[in-house]
Short mmCIF file of C-alpha atoms in Angstrom, two decimals:
data_model
loop_
_atom_site.label_atom_id
_atom_site.label_comp_id
_atom_site.label_asym_id
_atom_site.label_seq_id
_atom_site.Cartn_x
_atom_site.Cartn_y
_atom_site.Cartn_z
CA MET A 73 54.53 -5.09 5.58
CA ASP A 74 56.45 -6.46 8.55
CA GLN A 75 57.97 -9.94 8.28
CA GLY A 76 55.73 -11.41 11.01
CA LYS A 77 52.55 -10.49 9.15
CA LEU A 78 54.06 -11.61 5.86
CA ALA A 79 54.93 -15.02 7.32
CA ASP A 80 51.25 -15.50 8.22
CA PHE A 81 50.36 -15.36 4.52
CA LYS A 82 53.26 -17.40 3.08
CA GLU A 83 51.37 -20.67 3.43
CA ASP A 84 48.62 -19.21 1.22
CA PHE A 85 51.00 -18.40 -1.64
CA ALA A 86 49.71 -21.21 -3.88
CA LEU A 87 46.12 -20.09 -3.31
CA LEU A 88 47.10 -16.57 -4.28
CA ILE A 89 48.62 -17.79 -7.54
CA GLU A 90 45.52 -19.87 -8.26
CA ALA A 91 43.30 -16.87 -7.52
CA GLY A 92 45.34 -14.82 -10.00
CA PHE A 93 44.79 -17.37 -12.77
CA ILE A 94 41.07 -17.49 -11.95
CA ALA A 95 40.92 -13.70 -12.21
CA VAL A 96 42.57 -13.91 -15.65
CA LYS A 97 40.00 -16.49 -16.74
CA GLN A 98 37.22 -14.17 -15.54
CA LEU A 99 38.78 -11.36 -17.60
CA ASP A 100 39.54 -9.34 -14.48
CA GLU A 101 42.96 -8.07 -15.48
CA THR A 102 43.16 -5.49 -12.70
CA SER A 103 42.61 -8.03 -9.92
CA ALA A 104 44.85 -10.62 -11.58
CA THR A 105 47.70 -8.13 -11.89
CA ARG A 106 47.32 -7.02 -8.29
CA ILE A 107 47.22 -10.61 -7.05
CA PHE A 108 50.34 -11.63 -9.01
CA ASN A 109 52.18 -8.50 -7.87
CA ALA A 110 51.24 -9.21 -4.24
CA ALA A 111 52.45 -12.80 -4.63
CA GLN A 112 55.73 -11.51 -6.09
CA MET A 113 56.21 -9.29 -3.05
CA MET A 114 55.55 -12.25 -0.75
CA SER A 115 58.03 -14.49 -2.53
CA PRO A 116 60.40 -12.43 -4.70
CA ASN A 117 62.41 -15.43 -5.93
CA ASN A 118 59.40 -17.48 -7.05
CA VAL A 119 58.69 -17.31 -10.79
CA ALA A 120 55.00 -18.27 -10.53
CA PRO A 121 53.81 -14.65 -10.31
CA GLN A 122 55.88 -13.80 -13.38
CA ILE A 123 54.29 -16.67 -15.28
CA GLY A 124 50.92 -15.25 -14.25
CA LEU A 125 51.84 -11.80 -15.55
CA GLY A 126 53.08 -13.36 -18.79
CA TYR A 127 49.81 -15.26 -19.06
CA ILE A 128 47.91 -11.97 -18.74
CA ALA A 129 49.99 -10.48 -21.57
CA LEU A 130 49.44 -13.60 -23.70
CA ASN A 131 45.68 -13.42 -23.16
CA LYS A 132 45.73 -9.77 -24.23
CA LEU A 133 47.79 -10.78 -27.30
CA GLU A 134 50.62 -8.54 -26.13
CA ILE A 135 52.99 -11.09 -27.60
CA LYS A 136 56.24 -9.10 -27.31
CA GLN A 137 55.64 -8.46 -23.61
CA ALA A 138 54.65 -12.09 -23.00
CA ILE A 139 57.80 -13.30 -24.81
CA ARG A 140 59.98 -11.03 -22.68
CA ILE A 141 58.39 -12.27 -19.45
CA PHE A 142 58.57 -15.97 -20.35
CA GLU A 143 62.18 -15.64 -21.56
CA ASP A 144 63.10 -14.01 -18.23
CA VAL A 145 61.47 -16.90 -16.35
CA ILE A 146 63.34 -19.46 -18.47
CA LYS A 147 66.65 -17.67 -17.79
CA LYS A 148 66.00 -18.17 -14.07
CA GLU A 149 64.53 -21.67 -14.40
CA PRO A 150 65.49 -23.32 -17.72
CA GLN A 151 63.46 -26.41 -16.86
CA ASN A 152 60.23 -24.60 -16.11
CA TYR A 153 58.27 -26.39 -18.81
CA LEU A 154 55.13 -24.34 -18.25
CA ALA A 155 57.05 -21.18 -19.15
CA VAL A 156 58.68 -22.97 -22.09
CA THR A 157 55.27 -24.07 -23.37
CA PHE A 158 53.80 -20.59 -23.00
CA LEU A 159 56.82 -19.13 -24.81
CA GLY A 160 56.30 -21.70 -27.56
CA ILE A 161 52.66 -20.59 -27.84
CA CYS A 162 53.84 -16.99 -28.22
CA PHE A 163 56.14 -18.11 -31.03
CA LEU A 164 53.27 -19.99 -32.69
CA MET A 165 51.57 -16.62 -33.08
CA THR A 166 54.69 -15.05 -34.58
CA LYS A 167 54.86 -16.36 -38.13
CA PRO A 168 58.68 -16.26 -38.53
CA LYS A 169 59.10 -18.16 -35.25
CA ARG A 170 56.21 -20.62 -35.64
CA LYS A 171 58.46 -23.67 -36.27
CA LYS A 172 60.63 -22.74 -33.28
CA GLY A 173 57.48 -22.57 -31.15
CA GLU A 174 56.39 -26.01 -32.31
CA ARG A 175 59.83 -27.45 -31.47
CA MET A 176 59.84 -25.82 -28.04
CA ILE A 177 56.40 -27.18 -27.20
CA ARG A 178 57.29 -30.69 -28.39
CA GLU A 179 60.54 -30.68 -26.38
CA ALA A 180 58.74 -29.46 -23.25
CA MET A 181 56.12 -32.20 -23.67
CA GLU A 182 58.86 -34.85 -24.00
CA LYS A 183 60.81 -33.64 -20.96
CA THR A 184 57.97 -33.16 -18.49
CA ASN A 185 55.87 -35.65 -16.59
CA ASP A 186 53.22 -33.03 -15.81
CA PRO A 187 49.96 -34.04 -17.56
CA THR A 188 48.69 -30.45 -17.53
CA ILE A 189 51.69 -29.21 -19.50
CA LYS A 190 51.45 -32.17 -21.89
CA ASN A 191 47.77 -31.39 -22.47
CA LEU A 192 48.47 -27.68 -22.98
CA GLY A 193 51.17 -28.56 -25.50
CA THR A 194 48.95 -31.00 -27.36
CA LEU A 195 46.08 -28.53 -27.59
CA SER A 196 48.43 -25.74 -28.70
CA LEU A 197 49.94 -27.83 -31.47
CA GLU A 198 46.50 -28.99 -32.64
CA TRP A 199 45.31 -25.38 -32.67
CA ALA A 200 48.34 -24.29 -34.68
CA GLU A 201 47.82 -27.09 -37.18
CA LYS A 202 44.11 -26.41 -37.57
CA ASP A 203 43.87 -22.63 -37.35
CA LEU A 204 47.31 -21.31 -38.27
CA SER A 205 48.01 -23.57 -41.24
CA LYS A 206 47.07 -21.96 -44.56
CA GLU A 207 46.14 -25.33 -46.01
CA LYS A 208 43.63 -26.29 -43.31
CA SER A 209 42.56 -23.04 -41.70
CA PRO A 210 39.09 -21.62 -42.31
CA PHE A 211 40.70 -18.19 -41.87
CA PHE A 212 42.76 -18.61 -45.03
CA SER A 213 40.07 -20.16 -47.21
CA THR A 214 40.35 -19.32 -50.91
CA ALA A 215 36.71 -20.11 -51.66
CA THR A 216 34.42 -17.16 -52.24
CA ALA A 217 31.06 -16.88 -50.51
CA ASP A 218 29.29 -18.03 -53.70
CA GLU A 219 31.54 -21.12 -54.04
CA SER A 220 31.02 -22.21 -50.46
CA THR A 221 27.21 -22.16 -50.75
CA THR A 222 26.96 -24.18 -53.94
#
């Protein structure tokens, strides 16, 4: 695409990123991937499309791929607390790295002023405590079906 035509769309970059996240939420991986790739072509140095692609991988539970993407973003922008929080969430789902994930999320929440990231961190930590903890999780219940009905 020639630079003149590309410049016409640069002001819509944020809308493109938002559309990509909406496509992920609607489970339209094909469109989301295409949107994030188009955004990356429009602004090659912006990490937002990479975060979107990492978010797709995270939603598909392709944890290794998501970790790689979020680590690459953090190498470029160490203070991108959204990427740090998403990486922490990936680590929450990786048992040997669960504590590291919790620390990363807590640190990101302390360092940012963004209420969205703080909320994401809070919800992630609550989820980990409730659903990933053997003591509290219904997924790790030791009661048998007969015990739970009596």
